CSV table of C-alpha atoms in Angstrom, one decimal:
chain,number,residue,atom,x,y,z
A,1,ASP,CA,62.8,20.1,-34.4
A,2,ILE,CA,63.9,17.1,-36.4
A,3,GLN,CA,61.4,15.1,-37.4
A,4,MET,CA,61.0,11.5,-37.6
A,5,THR,CA,58.7,9.5,-40.0
A,6,GLN,CA,58.1,5.7,-39.9
A,7,SER,CA,56.7,3.6,-42.6
A,8,PRO,CA,54.7,1.8,-42.8
A,9,SER,CA,52.5,2.9,-40.1
A,10,SER,CA,51.5,-0.6,-39.6
A,11,LEU,CA,51.7,-4.3,-41.3
A,12,SER,CA,50.5,-7.7,-41.5
A,13,ALA,CA,52.9,-10.5,-41.6
A,14,SER,CA,53.0,-14.4,-40.6
A,15,VAL,CA,55.3,-16.3,-38.0
A,16,GLY,CA,58.8,-16.6,-40.2
A,17,ASP,CA,58.4,-13.7,-42.3
A,18,ARG,CA,61.0,-11.3,-43.0
A,19,VAL,CA,60.3,-7.8,-42.2
A,20,THR,CA,61.9,-4.1,-42.7
A,21,ILE,CA,60.6,-1.2,-41.3
A,22,THR,CA,62.2,2.4,-42.7
A,23,CYS,CA,62.7,5.6,-40.7
A,24,ARG,CA,63.7,8.8,-42.1
A,25,ALA,CA,64.8,11.9,-40.4
A,26,SER,CA,64.2,15.6,-41.6
A,27,GLN,CA,68.4,16.3,-41.8
A,28,SER,CA,71.3,14.1,-40.9
A,29,ILE,CA,71.3,12.7,-37.4
A,30,SER,CA,74.8,10.5,-38.4
A,31,SER,CA,74.0,7.4,-36.6
A,32,TYR,CA,72.1,8.6,-33.4
A,33,LEU,CA,69.2,6.4,-34.3
A,34,ASN,CA,67.7,3.7,-31.6
A,35,TRP,CA,64.8,1.2,-32.2
A,36,TYR,CA,62.5,0.3,-29.4
A,37,GLN,CA,59.8,-2.4,-29.1
A,38,GLN,CA,56.8,-1.7,-27.4
A,39,LYS,CA,54.2,-4.1,-26.4
A,40,PRO,CA,50.4,-3.5,-24.9
A,41,LYS,CA,50.4,-1.8,-21.2
A,42,LYS,CA,54.3,-2.2,-21.2
A,43,ALA,CA,57.2,0.1,-21.4
A,44,PRO,CA,59.4,0.2,-24.3
A,45,LYS,CA,62.4,-1.8,-24.9
A,46,LEU,CA,65.3,-0.7,-26.4
A,47,LEU,CA,66.7,-3.2,-29.3
A,48,ILE,CA,68.9,-1.4,-31.6
A,49,TYR,CA,71.3,1.7,-30.7
A,50,ALA,CA,73.4,3.6,-32.9
A,51,ALA,CA,71.7,2.7,-35.9
A,52,SER,CA,73.1,-0.9,-35.8
A,53,SER,CA,74.3,-1.9,-32.3
A,54,LEU,CA,72.2,-5.1,-30.8
A,55,GLN,CA,71.4,-4.1,-27.4
A,56,SER,CA,72.6,-6.8,-24.7
A,57,GLY,CA,70.3,-9.9,-24.3
A,58,VAL,CA,68.1,-8.8,-28.0
A,59,PRO,CA,68.3,-11.4,-30.3
A,60,SER,CA,70.4,-11.5,-33.5
A,61,ARG,CA,67.2,-11.8,-35.8
A,62,PHE,CA,66.7,-8.2,-35.3
A,63,SER,CA,69.0,-5.8,-36.8
A,64,GLY,CA,69.6,-2.1,-38.0
A,65,SER,CA,71.3,-0.1,-40.4
A,66,GLY,CA,71.9,3.4,-42.0
A,67,SER,CA,73.1,6.5,-41.2
A,68,GLY,CA,72.4,10.1,-42.4
A,69,THR,CA,68.8,10.6,-43.1
A,70,GLU,CA,68.0,6.9,-44.1
A,71,PHE,CA,67.5,3.8,-41.6
A,72,THR,CA,65.9,0.0,-41.6
A,73,LEU,CA,65.0,-2.3,-38.7
A,74,THR,CA,64.8,-5.5,-40.0
A,75,ILE,CA,63.5,-8.8,-38.3
A,76,SER,CA,65.0,-11.6,-40.3
A,77,SER,CA,62.1,-14.4,-39.2
A,78,LEU,CA,59.3,-12.7,-37.4
A,79,GLN,CA,58.6,-14.8,-33.9
A,80,PRO,CA,55.2,-15.1,-32.4
A,81,GLU,CA,56.7,-12.6,-29.6
A,82,ASP,CA,57.6,-10.3,-32.1
A,83,PHE,CA,54.0,-8.7,-32.6
A,84,ALA,CA,54.0,-5.3,-30.8
A,85,THR,CA,54.9,-1.6,-32.0
A,86,TYR,CA,58.0,-0.4,-33.2
A,87,TYR,CA,59.5,2.9,-33.0
A,88,CYS,CA,62.5,4.8,-33.9
A,89,GLN,CA,64.1,7.7,-32.0
A,90,GLN,CA,66.9,10.2,-32.9
A,91,SER,CA,69.4,11.0,-29.7
A,92,TYR,CA,71.2,13.6,-32.1
A,93,SER,CA,69.9,16.6,-30.7
A,94,PHE,CA,67.5,17.9,-28.1
A,95,PRO,CA,64.3,17.6,-28.1
A,96,TRP,CA,64.8,13.9,-28.5
A,97,THR,CA,62.1,12.7,-31.2
A,98,PHE,CA,60.3,9.4,-32.1
A,99,GLY,CA,58.5,8.2,-35.3
A,100,GLN,CA,55.2,7.6,-35.0
A,101,GLY,CA,55.6,4.0,-34.6
A,102,THR,CA,54.7,0.6,-37.0
A,103,LYS,CA,52.5,-1.8,-35.7
A,104,VAL,CA,53.3,-5.2,-36.6
A,105,GLU,CA,50.4,-7.6,-36.6
A,106,ILE,CA,49.6,-11.1,-37.2
A,107,LYS,CA,48.3,-11.8,-40.5
B,1,GLU,CA,70.0,-5.3,-11.4
B,2,VAL,CA,69.7,-1.3,-13.0
B,3,GLN,CA,65.9,-0.3,-12.0
B,4,VAL,CA,64.0,2.8,-11.9
B,5,LEU,CA,60.8,3.1,-10.3
B,6,GLU,CA,58.1,5.9,-10.8
B,7,SER,CA,55.7,7.4,-8.3
B,8,GLY,CA,53.7,10.2,-7.7
B,9,GLY,CA,51.0,9.8,-10.6
B,10,GLY,CA,47.1,10.6,-9.9
B,11,LEU,CA,44.4,12.5,-11.1
B,12,VAL,CA,44.3,16.0,-10.9
B,13,GLN,CA,42.2,18.9,-11.8
B,14,PRO,CA,43.3,21.3,-14.8
B,15,GLY,CA,45.4,24.0,-14.1
B,16,GLY,CA,46.5,21.7,-10.7
B,17,SER,CA,50.4,20.6,-9.6
B,18,LEU,CA,51.4,17.0,-9.3
B,19,ARG,CA,54.8,16.1,-8.6
B,20,LEU,CA,56.5,12.5,-10.0
B,21,SER,CA,59.2,10.7,-8.5
B,22,CYS,CA,61.6,7.9,-9.6
B,23,ALA,CA,63.9,5.9,-7.5
B,24,ALA,CA,66.8,4.5,-8.9
B,25,SER,CA,69.1,1.8,-8.1
B,26,GLY,CA,71.6,-1.0,-9.3
B,27,PHE,CA,74.1,1.9,-10.9
B,28,THR,CA,76.3,5.1,-10.0
B,29,PHE,CA,72.7,7.6,-10.4
B,30,SER,CA,74.9,11.0,-10.5
B,31,SER,CA,77.0,9.9,-13.5
B,32,TYR,CA,74.0,9.8,-15.7
B,33,ALA,CA,71.6,11.7,-17.4
B,34,MET,CA,68.0,11.0,-16.8
B,35,SER,CA,64.8,12.0,-18.4
B,36,TRP,CA,60.9,11.9,-18.7
B,37,VAL,CA,59.1,10.3,-21.5
B,38,ARG,CA,55.6,10.4,-21.7
B,39,GLN,CA,52.5,8.4,-23.9
B,40,ALA,CA,49.5,9.5,-24.0
B,41,PRO,CA,46.5,6.9,-24.5
B,42,GLY,CA,46.3,5.4,-27.7
B,43,LYS,CA,49.5,7.4,-29.1
B,44,GLY,CA,53.0,7.3,-29.5
B,45,LEU,CA,56.0,8.4,-27.5
B,46,GLU,CA,57.1,11.6,-26.7
B,47,TRP,CA,60.0,12.6,-24.9
B,48,VAL,CA,59.5,15.3,-22.4
B,49,SER,CA,62.7,16.3,-20.6
B,50,THR,CA,66.3,15.5,-19.9
B,51,ILE,CA,68.8,16.6,-17.1
B,52,SER,CA,72.1,16.2,-16.5
B,53,GLY,CA,74.0,13.9,-14.3
B,54,SER,CA,75.3,16.6,-11.9
B,55,GLY,CA,71.8,18.6,-12.5
B,56,ASP,CA,72.7,21.6,-13.8
B,57,VAL,CA,71.8,21.2,-17.6
B,58,THR,CA,68.4,20.9,-18.2
B,59,TYR,CA,66.5,20.1,-21.4
B,60,TYR,CA,62.5,20.5,-22.1
B,61,ALA,CA,60.5,19.8,-24.5
B,62,ASP,CA,58.5,22.9,-26.2
B,63,SER,CA,55.1,21.7,-25.0
B,64,VAL,CA,56.1,21.5,-21.1
B,65,LYS,CA,58.4,24.4,-21.1
B,66,GLY,CA,57.5,27.1,-18.6
B,67,ARG,CA,55.3,24.6,-17.0
B,68,PHE,CA,57.3,21.3,-15.6
B,69,THR,CA,60.8,21.3,-13.9
B,70,ILE,CA,63.0,18.2,-14.1
B,71,SER,CA,65.2,18.0,-10.8
B,72,ARG,CA,67.4,15.1,-9.1
B,73,ASP,CA,68.7,14.3,-5.6
B,74,ASN,CA,71.7,12.4,-6.4
B,75,SER,CA,72.0,11.9,-2.4
B,76,LYS,CA,68.9,10.2,-2.4
B,77,ASN,CA,68.9,8.4,-6.5
B,78,THR,CA,66.1,9.9,-7.2
B,79,LEU,CA,64.9,11.7,-10.2
B,80,TYR,CA,61.6,14.3,-10.2
B,81,LEU,CA,59.5,16.2,-12.5
B,82,GLN,CA,57.1,19.1,-11.0
B,83,MET,CA,54.3,19.9,-13.3
B,84,ASN,CA,52.0,23.0,-12.7
B,85,SER,CA,49.6,24.6,-15.0
B,86,LEU,CA,48.1,20.8,-15.9
B,87,ARG,CA,46.3,20.6,-19.1
B,88,ALA,CA,43.9,17.9,-20.3
B,89,GLU,CA,46.3,17.1,-22.9
B,90,ASP,CA,49.3,16.0,-20.5
B,91,THR,CA,47.0,13.2,-19.1
B,92,ALA,CA,49.9,10.1,-20.2
B,93,VAL,CA,51.7,7.5,-18.8
B,94,PHE,CA,55.0,9.1,-17.9
B,95,TYR,CA,58.0,6.7,-17.6
B,96,CYS,CA,61.2,7.7,-16.4
B,97,ALA,CA,64.3,6.5,-18.5
B,98,LYS,CA,68.0,6.6,-18.1
B,99,GLY,CA,69.8,7.1,-21.6
B,100,SER,CA,72.1,8.6,-23.6
B,101,LYS,CA,73.0,10.4,-26.9
B,102,PRO,CA,75.3,7.4,-28.4
B,103,SER,CA,73.4,4.8,-26.4
B,104,GLY,CA,69.7,5.4,-26.3
B,105,VAL,CA,67.3,5.3,-23.7
B,106,GLY,CA,68.3,1.3,-22.3
B,107,VAL,CA,66.6,1.6,-18.8
B,108,TRP,CA,62.6,2.3,-18.5
B,109,GLY,CA,60.7,2.4,-15.3
B,110,GLN,CA,57.0,0.7,-15.5
B,111,GLY,CA,55.4,4.3,-16.1
B,112,THR,CA,53.2,6.0,-14.0
B,113,THR,CA,49.8,7.5,-14.9
B,114,VAL,CA,48.5,11.0,-14.7
B,115,THR,CA,44.9,12.2,-15.4
B,116,VAL,CA,44.3,15.6,-15.7
B,117,SER,CA,40.4,15.7,-15.7
B,118,SER,CA,37.4,17.8,-13.7
């Protein structure tokens, strides 16, 4: 199975900050890497698919990059509604696997 | 509007069975693979199972293989998850999801809660 490791596990940031979350795969997954945002008691929401493609309706302050084994999610200017938990997920091969999550909290 | 809506969750004793359903609308159901993803209380997301659009190909997480069966009825636009031999560690919110290899999981239901406890 492909293991996905996110870092950091949590971070504190202020509104307007630039935030970067890293996701590493235990083997190459090409660009089959997706990012999700989840708020408490809500279903996850797809933000980025195929490593760098912005899902329709998602604000342009979210961006993704990377290929192979190393990926990043960047929020260019953190907004109040962005405080949530973020997950990466590989869809390269079954079993699909998720990172452990990164909780973004208010500083 | 593309939607999926789960039902069938509840409280079940260890060793018991439960069948989840997911009603889909707003898209050509038979053209898309469908999946179940779960989230234990306070934990992260765990992929459970995926079925192809035609229903002839299925995939399972090792943690549920041999106990859970995914199926679909394309005439009813409905996805199912039959869960047998349930364990306490199966307690989770189960999400029905529409997704694919190249485009991620773009559609999620609101989730249905399964609690396995005596």
